[in-house]
Amino acid sequence: MSSSDTDTDAEIIDTIGVIRTKRDGGELSDAQIDWVVDRYARAAGHVADEQMSALLMAIVLRGMTRREIARWTQAMIDSGRRMDFSGLRRDGRPMITVDKHSTGGVGDKITLPLAPLVASYGVAVPQLSGRGLGHTGGTLDKLESIPGWRAEVGPDEMAAQLEKVGAVICAAGGDLAPADRRLYALRDVTGTVESIPLLASSIMSKKIAEGTGALVLDVKFGSGAFLKSEAESRELAETMVALGEAAGVRTRALLTDMNVPLGLTAGNALEVAESVEVLAGGGPEDVVELTLALAREMLDAAGLGDVDPADHLAGGQAMDTWRAMIRAQGGDPDAPLPRAPHSDTVVADGDGVMVGLDAMAVGLGAWRLGAGRAVPGEAVQAEAGITMHAKPGDRVRAGDALFTLHTRTPERFVAARAALASAVSLGDARCERAPLITDRVTV
Ligand code: URA
């Protein structure tokens, strides 16, 4: 194993020196960043996992300047291939590409109705998505509950589907920012996920490498989000918007509240069913509100700021695009979704107005029922999850159903109930629902 190397500018770089620089609060040089990210991505043993873990923890504790974040992001992009959708055409005319990314939350199924809704206006939506880990759900896990649907789509097939249908939701190929793939897996097991430089560079390296023309970010804060405070989420949003714009991607962000789960379901097939309700013109108010707000931003970024996306939910065009998108990836949009053979009900133990519904507790409960995985690669239960029967602002009486729990493995009910034990706060007074969208961040 080589522990040191010479780089351009004749700067002598070695891994321990890079770690010490950051540990002591220094700024990493461009050459140090390029060297350490490149060597780690190549997995040839030049930078060991324990060394990168130490560096990641130093970054969590010491932070990074905007220059360092931009360079780290670029180094991750350069570790793989860049996609290019500039050649997409429909009816002989170039198609504009717009993507959306959410920083992750509980009950966050927005991508499912959003991608076909925006695509129904003739915009190409290449949505490379991930799987869930821990308490947050993953878009691919949700869609895989549709019989026949497959997440793997090659680049040529992706381009053809974008030209024909307008939207693709699929897994990112292994050559898209491979440095992030390794780093993310390491961060997940070393307590180094919640760091603005690491979150921003991880998300933006993939989005920039994906080659989208415009990007709308849904940056969440609150108990069910990676970052708990609105101030930290604002800083993350500002950092990501600056990174995107500097790379030539029209980027903007909404700050959204993730203290309370989105909608009335958390769990894969349950969330698909709720998304289909939204596409049919119904669905929970908060899911519709956020879908429409993000659709307006995406359409505006694509130069279609004068259309009202509510029209294509009401008119059925978004549903038609959804059905075509699911079919194009082998899925049957008419097939019944899997249903759990076992259910259990959690009831209110007193009267009052619901003043809080903790997103983290609901996410953990759904995960314990089998909706999420504890280690990468584990199978999830498509049918597992939680249906919520009341949201903050609703009046409940002792004995009213608060949650229905669904699973294939009823021995999980005890742990899921424990997670939900203090999920609900009841008060006496009327409670106004907190605003879902608290700000918009642009350059
Ligand atoms: N999603 C990502 O892509 N990266 C992170 O670091 C967290 C969420």
CSV table of C-alpha atoms and ligand atoms in Angstrom, one decimal:
chain,number,residue,atom,x,y,z
A,1,MET,CA,0.0,0.0,0.0
A,2,SER,CA,1.4,3.4,-0.9
A,3,SER,CA,0.9,5.9,1.9
A,4,SER,CA,2.1,8.9,0.1
A,5,ASP,CA,2.3,10.2,-3.5
A,6,THR,CA,3.3,13.2,-5.5
A,7,ASP,CA,0.6,15.1,-7.2
A,8,THR,CA,0.6,18.0,-9.6
A,9,ASP,CA,2.3,21.2,-8.3
A,10,ALA,CA,4.8,18.8,-6.7
A,11,GLU,CA,2.7,18.9,-3.5
A,12,ILE,CA,3.6,15.8,-1.4
A,13,ILE,CA,0.3,14.3,-0.2
A,14,ASP,CA,-0.3,11.5,2.2
A,15,THR,CA,-3.5,10.3,3.7
A,16,ILE,CA,-2.4,10.9,7.3
A,17,GLY,CA,-1.4,14.5,6.4
A,18,VAL,CA,-4.9,15.1,4.9
A,19,ILE,CA,-6.6,13.7,8.0
A,20,ARG,CA,-4.4,15.8,10.3
A,21,THR,CA,-5.0,19.0,8.3
A,22,LYS,CA,-8.8,18.7,8.7
A,23,ARG,CA,-8.5,17.4,12.3
A,24,ASP,CA,-6.6,20.5,13.2
A,25,GLY,CA,-9.2,22.8,11.6
A,26,GLY,CA,-7.2,23.5,8.4
A,27,GLU,CA,-8.5,23.9,4.9
A,28,LEU,CA,-7.7,21.1,2.5
A,29,SER,CA,-6.0,22.1,-0.8
A,30,ASP,CA,-7.6,21.2,-4.2
A,31,ALA,CA,-4.8,18.7,-4.7
A,32,GLN,CA,-5.4,17.0,-1.3
A,33,ILE,CA,-9.1,16.7,-2.0
A,34,ASP,CA,-8.6,15.3,-5.5
A,35,TRP,CA,-6.0,12.9,-4.3
A,36,VAL,CA,-8.0,11.5,-1.3
A,37,VAL,CA,-11.3,11.1,-3.2
A,38,ASP,CA,-9.8,9.6,-6.3
A,39,ARG,CA,-7.7,7.1,-4.3
A,40,TYR,CA,-10.6,6.1,-2.1
A,41,ALA,CA,-13.0,5.7,-5.1
A,42,ARG,CA,-10.5,3.4,-6.8
A,43,ALA,CA,-10.6,1.0,-3.8
A,44,ALA,CA,-7.1,-0.1,-4.6
A,45,GLY,CA,-6.1,0.1,-1.0
A,46,HIS,CA,-4.4,3.5,-1.1
A,47,VAL,CA,-6.9,5.0,1.3
A,48,ALA,CA,-8.3,2.5,3.8
A,49,ASP,CA,-11.8,2.6,5.1
A,50,GLU,CA,-10.5,3.5,8.6
A,51,GLN,CA,-8.5,6.4,7.2
A,52,MET,CA,-11.5,7.7,5.3
A,53,SER,CA,-13.7,7.3,8.4
A,54,ALA,CA,-11.3,9.4,10.4
A,55,LEU,CA,-11.3,12.1,7.7
A,56,LEU,CA,-15.1,12.0,7.4
A,57,MET,CA,-15.4,12.5,11.2
A,58,ALA,CA,-13.0,15.4,11.0
A,59,ILE,CA,-15.1,17.0,8.3
A,60,VAL,CA,-18.3,16.5,10.4
A,61,LEU,CA,-16.6,18.2,13.4
A,62,ARG,CA,-14.6,20.9,11.6
A,63,GLY,CA,-16.8,21.6,8.5
A,64,MET,CA,-15.6,22.7,5.1
A,65,THR,CA,-15.4,26.0,3.3
A,66,ARG,CA,-17.6,26.5,0.1
A,67,ARG,CA,-14.4,26.1,-1.9
A,68,GLU,CA,-13.6,22.8,-0.3
A,69,ILE,CA,-17.2,21.5,-0.8
A,70,ALA,CA,-17.2,22.5,-4.5
A,71,ARG,CA,-13.9,20.7,-5.0
A,72,TRP,CA,-15.0,17.6,-3.1
A,73,THR,CA,-18.2,17.5,-5.2
A,74,GLN,CA,-16.2,17.8,-8.4
A,75,ALA,CA,-13.9,15.1,-7.3
A,76,MET,CA,-16.8,12.8,-6.7
A,77,ILE,CA,-18.3,13.6,-10.1
A,78,ASP,CA,-14.9,12.9,-11.8
A,79,SER,CA,-14.8,9.5,-10.1
A,80,GLY,CA,-17.4,8.2,-12.7
A,81,ARG,CA,-19.3,8.9,-15.9
A,82,ARG,CA,-21.4,11.9,-16.7
A,83,MET,CA,-24.8,11.3,-18.4
A,84,ASP,CA,-25.9,13.6,-21.2
A,85,PHE,CA,-29.6,14.1,-22.1
A,86,SER,CA,-29.0,17.1,-24.3
A,87,GLY,CA,-29.9,15.1,-27.4
A,88,LEU,CA,-33.4,14.2,-26.3
A,89,ARG,CA,-36.1,15.1,-28.9
A,90,ARG,CA,-39.8,14.9,-29.1
A,91,ASP,CA,-41.6,15.8,-32.4
A,92,GLY,CA,-38.2,17.0,-33.6
A,93,ARG,CA,-37.8,19.6,-30.8
A,94,PRO,CA,-35.3,19.4,-28.0
A,95,MET,CA,-36.7,18.3,-24.6
A,96,ILE,CA,-35.8,20.2,-21.5
A,97,THR,CA,-34.8,18.0,-18.5
A,98,VAL,CA,-35.8,18.8,-15.0
A,99,ASP,CA,-35.2,16.7,-11.9
A,100,LYS,CA,-36.2,16.9,-8.3
A,101,HIS,CA,-34.4,15.6,-5.2
A,102,SER,CA,-35.7,15.3,-1.6
A,103,THR,CA,-33.3,15.1,1.3
A,104,GLY,CA,-35.6,12.3,2.6
A,105,GLY,CA,-38.3,11.9,5.1
A,106,VAL,CA,-41.2,9.8,6.4
A,107,GLY,CA,-44.2,9.2,4.1
A,108,ASP,CA,-42.3,11.1,1.4
A,109,LYS,CA,-43.9,9.6,-1.7
A,110,ILE,CA,-43.9,12.9,-3.6
A,111,THR,CA,-41.7,11.7,-6.5
A,112,LEU,CA,-44.3,9.1,-7.5
A,113,PRO,CA,-47.1,11.6,-8.5
A,114,LEU,CA,-44.6,14.5,-9.3
A,115,ALA,CA,-42.5,12.9,-12.0
A,116,PRO,CA,-45.5,11.9,-14.3
A,117,LEU,CA,-47.3,15.1,-13.5
A,118,VAL,CA,-44.4,17.3,-14.7
A,119,ALA,CA,-43.7,14.9,-17.7
A,120,SER,CA,-47.3,15.3,-18.8
A,121,TYR,CA,-46.4,18.9,-19.8
A,122,GLY,CA,-43.8,17.6,-22.3
A,123,VAL,CA,-40.8,18.1,-20.0
A,124,ALA,CA,-38.3,15.2,-19.6
A,125,VAL,CA,-37.9,14.0,-15.9
A,126,PRO,CA,-34.9,11.7,-15.5
A,127,GLN,CA,-35.4,10.7,-11.8
A,128,LEU,CA,-32.5,8.6,-10.5
A,129,SER,CA,-33.6,7.4,-7.1
A,130,GLY,CA,-32.4,5.3,-4.2
A,131,ARG,CA,-33.5,2.7,-1.8
A,132,GLY,CA,-34.4,3.4,1.8
A,133,LEU,CA,-32.1,2.8,4.7
A,134,GLY,CA,-33.1,3.2,8.3
A,135,HIS,CA,-36.3,5.1,9.0
A,136,THR,CA,-36.6,6.9,5.7
A,137,GLY,CA,-38.3,5.2,2.8
A,138,GLY,CA,-36.8,4.8,-0.7
A,139,THR,CA,-38.6,5.6,-3.9
A,140,LEU,CA,-37.4,2.4,-5.6
A,141,ASP,CA,-38.6,0.2,-2.8
A,142,LYS,CA,-42.0,1.8,-3.1
A,143,LEU,CA,-42.3,1.3,-6.8
A,144,GLU,CA,-41.0,-2.3,-6.6
A,145,SER,CA,-44.3,-3.2,-4.8
A,146,ILE,CA,-46.0,-2.8,-8.2
A,147,PRO,CA,-46.0,-6.3,-9.7
A,148,GLY,CA,-43.5,-6.6,-12.6
A,149,TRP,CA,-41.9,-3.2,-12.2
A,150,ARG,CA,-38.1,-3.1,-12.5
A,151,ALA,CA,-35.7,-0.4,-11.3
A,152,GLU,CA,-32.8,-1.2,-13.6
A,153,VAL,CA,-32.9,0.8,-16.8
A,154,GLY,CA,-29.8,1.2,-19.0
A,155,PRO,CA,-28.8,4.7,-20.4
A,156,ASP,CA,-30.2,4.1,-24.0
A,157,GLU,CA,-33.5,2.7,-22.7
A,158,MET,CA,-33.7,5.6,-20.3
A,159,ALA,CA,-33.3,8.1,-23.1
A,160,ALA,CA,-35.9,6.3,-25.3
A,161,GLN,CA,-38.4,6.2,-22.4
A,162,LEU,CA,-37.8,9.9,-21.7
A,163,GLU,CA,-38.5,10.7,-25.4
A,164,LYS,CA,-41.6,8.5,-25.5
A,165,VAL,CA,-43.2,8.8,-22.0
A,166,GLY,CA,-41.4,11.8,-20.5
A,167,ALA,CA,-40.5,10.3,-17.1
A,168,VAL,CA,-38.2,7.6,-15.8
A,169,ILE,CA,-37.7,6.7,-12.2
A,170,CYS,CA,-34.9,4.2,-11.9
A,171,ALA,CA,-31.7,3.2,-10.1
A,172,ALA,CA,-28.5,5.1,-10.7
A,173,GLY,CA,-25.9,3.0,-12.5
A,174,GLY,CA,-22.8,2.0,-10.6
A,175,ASP,CA,-20.6,4.3,-12.7
A,176,LEU,CA,-22.5,7.5,-11.6
A,177,ALA,CA,-20.3,9.2,-8.9
A,178,PRO,CA,-18.9,5.9,-7.6
A,179,ALA,CA,-16.9,7.7,-5.0
A,180,ASP,CA,-20.2,8.7,-3.4
A,181,ARG,CA,-21.5,5.1,-3.4
A,182,ARG,CA,-18.5,4.1,-1.3
A,183,LEU,CA,-18.5,7.2,0.9
A,184,TYR,CA,-22.2,7.0,1.6
A,185,ALA,CA,-22.0,3.3,2.7
A,186,LEU,CA,-19.1,4.3,5.0
A,187,ARG,CA,-20.9,7.4,6.4
A,188,ASP,CA,-23.9,5.3,7.1
A,189,VAL,CA,-22.0,3.0,9.5
A,190,THR,CA,-19.7,5.7,11.0
A,191,GLY,CA,-22.2,8.3,12.2
A,192,THR,CA,-21.1,10.8,9.6
A,193,VAL,CA,-24.3,11.3,7.5
A,194,GLU,CA,-25.5,14.5,9.2
A,195,SER,CA,-23.0,17.0,7.9
A,196,ILE,CA,-23.8,19.8,5.5
A,197,PRO,CA,-20.6,19.5,3.4
A,198,LEU,CA,-21.0,15.7,3.1
A,199,LEU,CA,-24.8,15.8,2.5
A,200,ALA,CA,-24.5,18.6,-0.1
A,201,SER,CA,-21.6,17.0,-2.0
A,202,SER,CA,-23.2,13.5,-2.0
A,203,ILE,CA,-26.5,14.8,-3.3
A,204,MET,CA,-25.2,17.3,-5.8
A,205,SER,CA,-22.4,15.1,-7.3
A,206,LYS,CA,-25.1,12.6,-8.4
A,207,LYS,CA,-27.4,15.2,-9.7
A,208,ILE,CA,-24.8,17.1,-11.6
A,209,ALA,CA,-23.3,13.8,-13.0
A,210,GLU,CA,-26.8,12.8,-14.1
A,211,GLY,CA,-26.8,15.7,-16.6
A,212,THR,CA,-30.2,17.3,-15.7
A,213,GLY,CA,-30.7,20.9,-17.1
A,214,ALA,CA,-32.6,22.1,-14.0
A,215,LEU,CA,-33.1,20.8,-10.5
A,216,VAL,CA,-35.6,21.5,-7.7
A,217,LEU,CA,-34.6,20.4,-4.2
A,218,ASP,CA,-37.0,19.6,-1.4
A,219,VAL,CA,-34.8,20.3,1.7
A,220,LYS,CA,-36.4,18.9,4.8
A,221,PHE,CA,-36.0,19.8,8.4
A,222,GLY,CA,-37.5,18.4,11.6
A,223,SER,CA,-37.7,15.2,13.5
A,224,GLY,CA,-38.0,12.9,10.5
A,225,ALA,CA,-35.3,14.7,8.5
A,226,PHE,CA,-31.5,14.3,8.6
A,227,LEU,CA,-31.1,17.9,9.8
A,228,LYS,CA,-33.4,18.8,12.6
A,229,SER,CA,-33.3,22.6,12.6
A,230,GLU,CA,-34.6,24.9,9.9
A,231,ALA,CA,-31.4,27.0,10.0
A,232,GLU,CA,-29.2,24.0,9.2
A,233,SER,CA,-31.5,23.0,6.4
A,234,ARG,CA,-31.4,26.5,5.0
A,235,GLU,CA,-27.6,26.4,5.0
A,236,LEU,CA,-27.8,23.0,3.2
A,237,ALA,CA,-30.2,24.4,0.7
A,238,GLU,CA,-28.0,27.4,0.0
A,239,THR,CA,-24.9,25.3,-0.4
A,240,MET,CA,-26.6,22.9,-2.8
A,241,VAL,CA,-28.2,25.7,-4.9
A,242,ALA,CA,-24.8,27.4,-5.2
A,243,LEU,CA,-23.1,24.1,-6.2
A,244,GLY,CA,-25.8,23.4,-8.9
A,245,GLU,CA,-25.7,26.9,-10.3
A,246,ALA,CA,-21.9,26.9,-10.5
A,247,ALA,CA,-22.1,23.6,-12.5
A,248,GLY,CA,-24.6,25.2,-14.9
A,249,VAL,CA,-27.7,23.4,-13.5
A,250,ARG,CA,-30.6,25.8,-12.9
A,251,THR,CA,-31.2,25.0,-9.2
A,252,ARG,CA,-33.7,26.1,-6.6
A,253,ALA,CA,-34.9,24.7,-3.3
A,254,LEU,CA,-38.0,24.6,-1.1
A,255,LEU,CA,-37.6,24.3,2.7
A,256,THR,CA,-40.2,21.9,4.0
A,257,ASP,CA,-41.3,20.7,7.4
A,258,MET,CA,-40.7,17.0,8.2
A,259,ASN,CA,-41.7,17.0,11.9
A,260,VAL,CA,-44.9,15.3,10.8
A,261,PRO,CA,-45.1,12.5,8.3
A,262,LEU,CA,-46.4,13.4,4.8
A,263,GLY,CA,-49.8,12.0,4.0
A,264,LEU,CA,-51.6,9.2,5.9
A,265,THR,CA,-49.3,6.3,5.0
A,266,ALA,CA,-45.7,5.2,5.6
A,267,GLY,CA,-44.7,1.9,3.9
A,268,ASN,CA,-44.0,0.9,0.3
A,269,ALA,CA,-47.3,-0.4,-1.2
A,270,LEU,CA,-49.4,1.8,1.1
A,271,GLU,CA,-47.5,4.9,-0.3
A,272,VAL,CA,-48.0,3.8,-3.9
A,273,ALA,CA,-51.7,3.5,-3.3
A,274,GLU,CA,-51.8,7.0,-1.8
A,275,SER,CA,-49.8,8.4,-4.7
A,276,VAL,CA,-52.3,6.9,-7.1
A,277,GLU,CA,-55.1,8.6,-5.2
A,278,VAL,CA,-53.3,11.9,-5.8
A,279,LEU,CA,-52.9,11.2,-9.5
A,280,ALA,CA,-56.6,10.4,-9.6
A,281,GLY,CA,-57.3,14.0,-8.3
A,282,GLY,CA,-57.7,13.1,-4.6
A,283,GLY,CA,-55.3,12.2,-1.8
A,284,PRO,CA,-54.2,13.9,1.4
A,285,GLU,CA,-54.0,17.7,1.4
A,286,ASP,CA,-50.4,18.0,2.4
A,287,VAL,CA,-49.2,15.5,-0.3
A,288,VAL,CA,-51.2,17.4,-3.0
A,289,GLU,CA,-49.9,20.8,-1.7
A,290,LEU,CA,-46.2,19.7,-1.9
A,291,THR,CA,-46.6,17.9,-5.2
A,292,LEU,CA,-48.1,21.0,-6.8
A,293,ALA,CA,-45.6,23.4,-5.2
A,294,LEU,CA,-42.6,21.3,-6.5
A,295,ALA,CA,-44.3,20.8,-9.9
A,296,ARG,CA,-44.7,24.6,-10.2
A,297,GLU,CA,-41.0,25.1,-9.5
A,298,MET,CA,-40.0,22.4,-11.9
A,299,LEU,CA,-42.2,23.7,-14.7
A,300,ASP,CA,-41.1,27.2,-14.1
A,301,ALA,CA,-37.4,26.1,-14.2
A,302,ALA,CA,-38.3,24.5,-17.6
A,303,GLY,CA,-39.7,27.8,-18.9
A,304,LEU,CA,-43.4,26.8,-18.3
A,305,GLY,CA,-44.1,29.1,-15.5
A,306,ASP,CA,-47.6,30.0,-16.7
A,307,VAL,CA,-49.2,26.6,-16.5
A,308,ASP,CA,-51.2,25.3,-13.4
A,309,PRO,CA,-50.2,21.7,-12.7
A,310,ALA,CA,-53.4,21.2,-10.8
A,311,ASP,CA,-55.1,21.0,-14.2
A,312,HIS,CA,-53.3,17.8,-15.2
A,313,LEU,CA,-54.1,16.1,-11.9
A,314,ALA,CA,-57.8,17.0,-12.3
A,315,GLY,CA,-57.8,16.2,-16.1
A,316,GLY,CA,-56.2,12.8,-15.9
A,317,GLN,CA,-53.1,13.6,-18.0
A,318,ALA,CA,-50.8,13.0,-15.0
A,319,MET,CA,-52.4,9.6,-14.4
A,320,ASP,CA,-52.0,8.6,-18.1
A,321,THR,CA,-48.3,9.4,-17.9
A,322,TRP,CA,-48.0,7.4,-14.7
A,323,ARG,CA,-49.6,4.4,-16.3
A,324,ALA,CA,-47.3,4.6,-19.3
A,325,MET,CA,-44.2,5.1,-17.1
A,326,ILE,CA,-45.1,2.0,-15.0
A,327,ARG,CA,-45.8,-0.1,-18.1
A,328,ALA,CA,-42.5,1.0,-19.8
A,329,GLN,CA,-40.6,-0.5,-16.9
A,330,GLY,CA,-42.5,-3.8,-16.9
A,331,GLY,CA,-45.1,-3.0,-14.3
A,332,ASP,CA,-48.8,-3.5,-14.4
A,333,PRO,CA,-50.6,-0.4,-13.2
A,334,ASP,CA,-53.8,-2.3,-12.8
A,335,ALA,CA,-52.5,-5.2,-10.8
A,336,PRO,CA,-53.6,-5.3,-7.1
A,337,LEU,CA,-50.9,-4.1,-4.7
A,338,PRO,CA,-49.7,-6.6,-2.1
A,339,ARG,CA,-51.7,-6.4,1.2
A,340,ALA,CA,-50.4,-7.5,4.6
A,341,PRO,CA,-52.0,-10.6,6.0
A,342,HIS,CA,-51.8,-9.2,9.6
A,343,SER,CA,-52.9,-5.9,11.0
A,344,ASP,CA,-53.1,-4.3,14.5
A,345,THR,CA,-54.7,-1.1,15.7
A,346,VAL,CA,-53.3,1.5,18.1
A,347,VAL,CA,-56.0,3.6,19.8
A,348,ALA,CA,-55.9,6.9,21.6
A,349,ASP,CA,-55.8,6.6,25.4
A,350,GLY,CA,-57.4,10.0,26.1
A,351,ASP,CA,-59.4,12.8,24.5
A,352,GLY,CA,-57.9,15.9,23.0
A,353,VAL,CA,-56.7,17.7,19.9
A,354,MET,CA,-53.6,16.2,18.3
A,355,VAL,CA,-50.9,18.8,18.6
A,356,GLY,CA,-47.9,16.6,17.5
A,357,LEU,CA,-47.3,13.4,15.4
A,358,ASP,CA,-43.6,12.6,15.5
A,359,ALA,CA,-42.3,11.7,12.0
A,360,MET,CA,-39.3,9.9,13.4
A,361,ALA,CA,-41.4,7.6,15.6
A,362,VAL,CA,-43.7,6.8,12.7
A,363,GLY,CA,-40.7,6.1,10.4
A,364,LEU,CA,-39.2,3.8,13.0
A,365,GLY,CA,-42.5,2.0,13.5
A,366,ALA,CA,-42.9,1.4,9.8
A,367,TRP,CA,-39.3,0.2,9.6
A,368,ARG,CA,-39.8,-2.2,12.5
A,369,LEU,CA,-42.9,-3.6,10.7
A,370,GLY,CA,-40.6,-4.6,7.8
A,371,ALA,CA,-41.0,-1.6,5.5
A,372,GLY,CA,-37.3,-0.7,5.6
A,373,ARG,CA,-34.0,-2.4,5.9
A,374,ALA,CA,-31.4,-2.5,8.6
A,375,VAL,CA,-28.4,-3.4,6.4
A,376,PRO,CA,-27.9,-2.6,2.7
A,377,GLY,CA,-29.3,-5.3,0.4
A,378,GLU,CA,-31.8,-6.7,2.8
A,379,ALA,CA,-35.3,-7.5,1.3
A,380,VAL,CA,-38.1,-5.2,2.5
A,381,GLN,CA,-41.8,-6.2,2.9
A,382,ALA,CA,-43.7,-4.4,0.2
A,383,GLU,CA,-46.9,-4.6,2.2
A,384,ALA,CA,-45.6,-3.5,5.6
A,385,GLY,CA,-46.2,-0.1,7.1
A,386,ILE,CA,-48.5,2.2,9.0
A,387,THR,CA,-51.8,3.9,8.1
A,388,MET,CA,-52.4,7.1,10.1
A,389,HIS,CA,-56.0,7.9,11.0
A,390,ALA,CA,-55.5,11.4,12.4
A,391,LYS,CA,-53.0,14.3,11.9
A,392,PRO,CA,-52.2,17.4,14.0
A,393,GLY,CA,-55.2,19.6,14.3
A,394,ASP,CA,-57.7,16.7,14.4
A,395,ARG,CA,-59.8,16.0,17.6
A,396,VAL,CA,-59.5,12.5,18.9
A,397,ARG,CA,-61.4,10.6,21.6
A,398,ALA,CA,-60.2,7.8,23.9
A,399,GLY,CA,-60.5,4.5,21.9
A,400,ASP,CA,-60.4,6.2,18.5
A,401,ALA,CA,-58.0,4.4,16.1
A,402,LEU,CA,-54.8,6.4,15.7
A,403,PHE,CA,-52.7,3.9,13.6
A,404,THR,CA,-53.3,0.7,11.7
A,405,LEU,CA,-50.1,-1.4,11.6
A,406,HIS,CA,-49.5,-3.8,8.6
A,407,THR,CA,-47.0,-6.6,8.4
A,408,ARG,CA,-46.4,-10.1,7.1
A,409,THR,CA,-44.7,-11.0,10.4
A,410,PRO,CA,-46.9,-10.3,13.4
A,411,GLU,CA,-44.1,-10.8,15.9
A,412,ARG,CA,-43.0,-7.3,14.8
A,413,PHE,CA,-46.1,-5.6,16.3
A,414,VAL,CA,-44.6,-5.3,19.8
A,415,ALA,CA,-41.5,-3.4,18.6
A,416,ALA,CA,-43.5,-1.2,16.3
A,417,ARG,CA,-46.0,-0.3,19.1
A,418,ALA,CA,-43.0,0.6,21.3
A,419,ALA,CA,-41.7,3.0,18.6
A,420,LEU,CA,-45.2,4.6,18.4
A,421,ALA,CA,-45.7,4.8,22.2
A,422,SER,CA,-45.0,8.6,22.4
A,423,ALA,CA,-45.5,9.5,18.8
A,424,VAL,CA,-48.8,11.4,19.4
A,425,SER,CA,-49.1,14.5,21.6
A,426,LEU,CA,-52.6,15.5,22.6
A,427,GLY,CA,-53.5,19.0,23.9
A,428,ASP,CA,-56.7,20.8,25.0
A,429,ALA,CA,-56.6,23.8,22.7
A,430,ARG,CA,-57.2,24.2,19.0
A,431,CYS,CA,-54.0,23.6,17.1
A,432,GLU,CA,-53.1,25.3,13.8
A,433,ARG,CA,-51.1,23.0,11.4
A,434,ALA,CA,-47.6,24.3,11.0
A,435,PRO,CA,-46.9,25.6,7.4
A,436,LEU,CA,-45.5,22.7,5.3
A,437,ILE,CA,-43.4,24.9,3.0
A,438,THR,CA,-41.5,27.5,5.0
A,439,ASP,CA,-39.2,29.1,2.4
A,440,ARG,CA,-37.8,29.1,-1.1
A,441,VAL,CA,-34.0,29.4,-1.8
A,442,THR,CA,-32.6,30.6,-5.1
A,443,VAL,CA,-29.2,32.2,-6.0
B,1,URA,N1,-29.1,11.3,0.1
B,1,URA,C1,-27.9,11.3,-0.6
B,1,URA,O1,-27.8,11.1,-1.8
B,1,URA,N2,-26.8,11.5,0.1
B,1,URA,C2,-26.8,11.8,1.5
B,1,URA,O2,-25.8,12.1,2.0
B,1,URA,C3,-28.0,11.8,2.1
B,1,URA,C4,-29.2,11.5,1.4
